[in-house]
PDB file of C-alpha atoms and ligand atoms in Angstrom:
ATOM      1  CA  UNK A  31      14.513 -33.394 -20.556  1.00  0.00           C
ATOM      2  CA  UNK A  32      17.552 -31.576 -19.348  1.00  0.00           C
ATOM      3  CA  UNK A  33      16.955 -28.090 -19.786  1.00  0.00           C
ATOM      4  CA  UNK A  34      20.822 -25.948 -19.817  1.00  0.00           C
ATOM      5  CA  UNK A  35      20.035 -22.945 -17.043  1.00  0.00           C
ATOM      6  CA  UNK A  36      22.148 -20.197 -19.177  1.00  0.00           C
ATOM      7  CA  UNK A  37      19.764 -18.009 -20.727  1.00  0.00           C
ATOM      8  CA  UNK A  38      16.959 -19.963 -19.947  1.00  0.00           C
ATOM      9  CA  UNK A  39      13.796 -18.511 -17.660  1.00  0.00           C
ATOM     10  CA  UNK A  40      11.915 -21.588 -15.928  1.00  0.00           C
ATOM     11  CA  UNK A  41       8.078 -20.921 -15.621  1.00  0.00           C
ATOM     12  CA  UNK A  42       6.206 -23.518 -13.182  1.00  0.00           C
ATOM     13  CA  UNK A  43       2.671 -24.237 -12.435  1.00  0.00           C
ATOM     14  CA  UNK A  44       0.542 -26.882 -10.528  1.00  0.00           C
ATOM     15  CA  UNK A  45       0.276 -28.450  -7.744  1.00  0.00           C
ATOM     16  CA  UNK A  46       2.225 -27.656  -4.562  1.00  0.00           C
ATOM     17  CA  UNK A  47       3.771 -30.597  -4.447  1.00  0.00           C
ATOM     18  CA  UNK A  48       4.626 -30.980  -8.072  1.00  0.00           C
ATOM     19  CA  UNK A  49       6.330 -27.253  -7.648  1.00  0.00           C
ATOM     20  CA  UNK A  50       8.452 -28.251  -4.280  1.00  0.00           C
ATOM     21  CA  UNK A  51      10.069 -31.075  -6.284  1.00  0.00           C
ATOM     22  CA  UNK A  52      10.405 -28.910  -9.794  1.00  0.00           C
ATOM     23  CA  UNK A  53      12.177 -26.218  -7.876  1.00  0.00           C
ATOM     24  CA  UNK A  54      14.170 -28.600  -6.164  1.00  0.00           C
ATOM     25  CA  UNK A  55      15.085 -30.047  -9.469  1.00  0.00           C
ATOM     26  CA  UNK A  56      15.956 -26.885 -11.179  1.00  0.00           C
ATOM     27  CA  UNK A  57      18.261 -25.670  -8.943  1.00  0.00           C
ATOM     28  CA  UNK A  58      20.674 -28.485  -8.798  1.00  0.00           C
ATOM     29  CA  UNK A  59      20.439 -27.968 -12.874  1.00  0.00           C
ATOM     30  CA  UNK A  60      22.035 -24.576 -12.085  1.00  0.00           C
ATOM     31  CA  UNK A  61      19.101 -22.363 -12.195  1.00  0.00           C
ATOM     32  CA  UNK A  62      19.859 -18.774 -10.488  1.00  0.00           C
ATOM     33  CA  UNK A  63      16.652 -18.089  -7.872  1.00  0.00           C
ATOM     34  CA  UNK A  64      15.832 -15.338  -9.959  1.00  0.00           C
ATOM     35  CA  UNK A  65      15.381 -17.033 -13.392  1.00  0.00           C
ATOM     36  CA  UNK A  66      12.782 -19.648 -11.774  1.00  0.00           C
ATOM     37  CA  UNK A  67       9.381 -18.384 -12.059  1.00  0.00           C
ATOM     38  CA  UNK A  68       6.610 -19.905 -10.312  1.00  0.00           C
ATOM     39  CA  UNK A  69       2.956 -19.251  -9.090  1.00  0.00           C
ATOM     40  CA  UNK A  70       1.374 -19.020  -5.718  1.00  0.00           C
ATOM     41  CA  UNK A  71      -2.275 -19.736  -6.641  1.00  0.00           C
ATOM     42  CA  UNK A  72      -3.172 -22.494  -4.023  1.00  0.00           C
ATOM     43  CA  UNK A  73      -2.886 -19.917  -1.592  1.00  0.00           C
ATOM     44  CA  UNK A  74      -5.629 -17.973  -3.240  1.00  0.00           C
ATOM     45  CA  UNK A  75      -9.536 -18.038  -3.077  1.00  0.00           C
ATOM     46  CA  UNK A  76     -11.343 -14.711  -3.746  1.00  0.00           C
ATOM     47  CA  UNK A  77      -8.361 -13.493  -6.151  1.00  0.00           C
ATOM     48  CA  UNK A  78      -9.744 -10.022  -5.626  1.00  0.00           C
ATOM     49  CA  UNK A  79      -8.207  -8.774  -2.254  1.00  0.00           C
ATOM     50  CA  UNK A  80     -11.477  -9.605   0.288  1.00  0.00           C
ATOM     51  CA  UNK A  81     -11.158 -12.524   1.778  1.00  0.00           C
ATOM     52  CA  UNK A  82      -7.718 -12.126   3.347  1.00  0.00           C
ATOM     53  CA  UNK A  83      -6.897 -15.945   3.138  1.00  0.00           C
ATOM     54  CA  UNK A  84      -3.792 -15.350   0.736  1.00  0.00           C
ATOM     55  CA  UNK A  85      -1.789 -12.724   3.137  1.00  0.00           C
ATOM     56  CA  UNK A  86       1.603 -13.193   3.532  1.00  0.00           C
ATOM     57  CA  UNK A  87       2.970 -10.940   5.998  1.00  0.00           C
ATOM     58  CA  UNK A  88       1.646  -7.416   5.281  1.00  0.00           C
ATOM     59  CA  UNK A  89       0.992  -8.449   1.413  1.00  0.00           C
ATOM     60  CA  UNK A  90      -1.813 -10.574  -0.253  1.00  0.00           C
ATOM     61  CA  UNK A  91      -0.574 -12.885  -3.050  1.00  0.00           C
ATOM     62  CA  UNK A  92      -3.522 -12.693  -5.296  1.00  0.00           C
ATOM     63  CA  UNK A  93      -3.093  -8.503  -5.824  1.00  0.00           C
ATOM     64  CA  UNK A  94       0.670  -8.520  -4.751  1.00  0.00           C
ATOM     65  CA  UNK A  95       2.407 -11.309  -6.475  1.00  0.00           C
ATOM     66  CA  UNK A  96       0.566 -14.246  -7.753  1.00  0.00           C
ATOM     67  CA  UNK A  97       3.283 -14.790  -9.993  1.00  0.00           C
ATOM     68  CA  UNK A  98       6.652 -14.691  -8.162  1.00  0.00           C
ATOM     69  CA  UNK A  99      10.533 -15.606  -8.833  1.00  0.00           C
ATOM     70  CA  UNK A 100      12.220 -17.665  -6.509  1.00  0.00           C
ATOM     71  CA  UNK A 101      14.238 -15.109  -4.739  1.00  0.00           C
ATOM     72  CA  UNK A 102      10.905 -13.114  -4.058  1.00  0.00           C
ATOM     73  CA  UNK A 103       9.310 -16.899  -3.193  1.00  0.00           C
ATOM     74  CA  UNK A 104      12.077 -17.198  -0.117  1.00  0.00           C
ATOM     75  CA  UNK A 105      11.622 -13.706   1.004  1.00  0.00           C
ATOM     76  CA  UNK A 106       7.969 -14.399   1.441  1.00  0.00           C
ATOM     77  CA  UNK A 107       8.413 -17.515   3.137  1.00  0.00           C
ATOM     78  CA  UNK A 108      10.710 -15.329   5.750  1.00  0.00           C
ATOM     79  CA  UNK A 109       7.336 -13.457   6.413  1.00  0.00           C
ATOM     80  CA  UNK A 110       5.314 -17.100   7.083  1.00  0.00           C
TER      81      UNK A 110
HETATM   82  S1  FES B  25      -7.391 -14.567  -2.296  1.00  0.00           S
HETATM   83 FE1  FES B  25      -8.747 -13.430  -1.101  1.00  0.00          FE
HETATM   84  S2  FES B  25      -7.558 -11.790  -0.427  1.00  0.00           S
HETATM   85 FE2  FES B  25      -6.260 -12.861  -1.771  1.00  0.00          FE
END
């Protein structure tokens, strides 16, 4: 499957490694940063803000953005 980046949103889920080698893929199809969407759930344990295993910076994933796009994904990792 070939999916055409204009108008299309990409959603991703699963495995890390799975998601490193999707994004990679989408964006030599032509997919703008900001119409990949992808989740940051391996990062998470608690989900509810206590645990502090999912911060990022001055953020936590699980209450701040589980669910990211890819521009917000490489702004994070800037934070790392
Ligand atoms: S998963 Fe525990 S604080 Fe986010």
């Amino acid at each position: 499957m070939v999916p055409s980046p204009e108008n299309t949103v990409a959603v991703t889920c699963g495995p890390p490694i799975m998601i490193k080698f999707t994004l990679e893929a989408l964006k030599k199809l032509g997919f703008e940063d900001e119409n990949i969407i992808t989740t940051l759930e391996k990062r998470m344990q608690c989900v509810v803000g206590i645990c502090g295993r999912c911060n990022i910076g001055a953020s936590y994933v699980c209450k701040d953005h589980p669910v990211c796009s890819y521009a917000q994904l490489k702004q994070l990792a800037n934070e790392l």
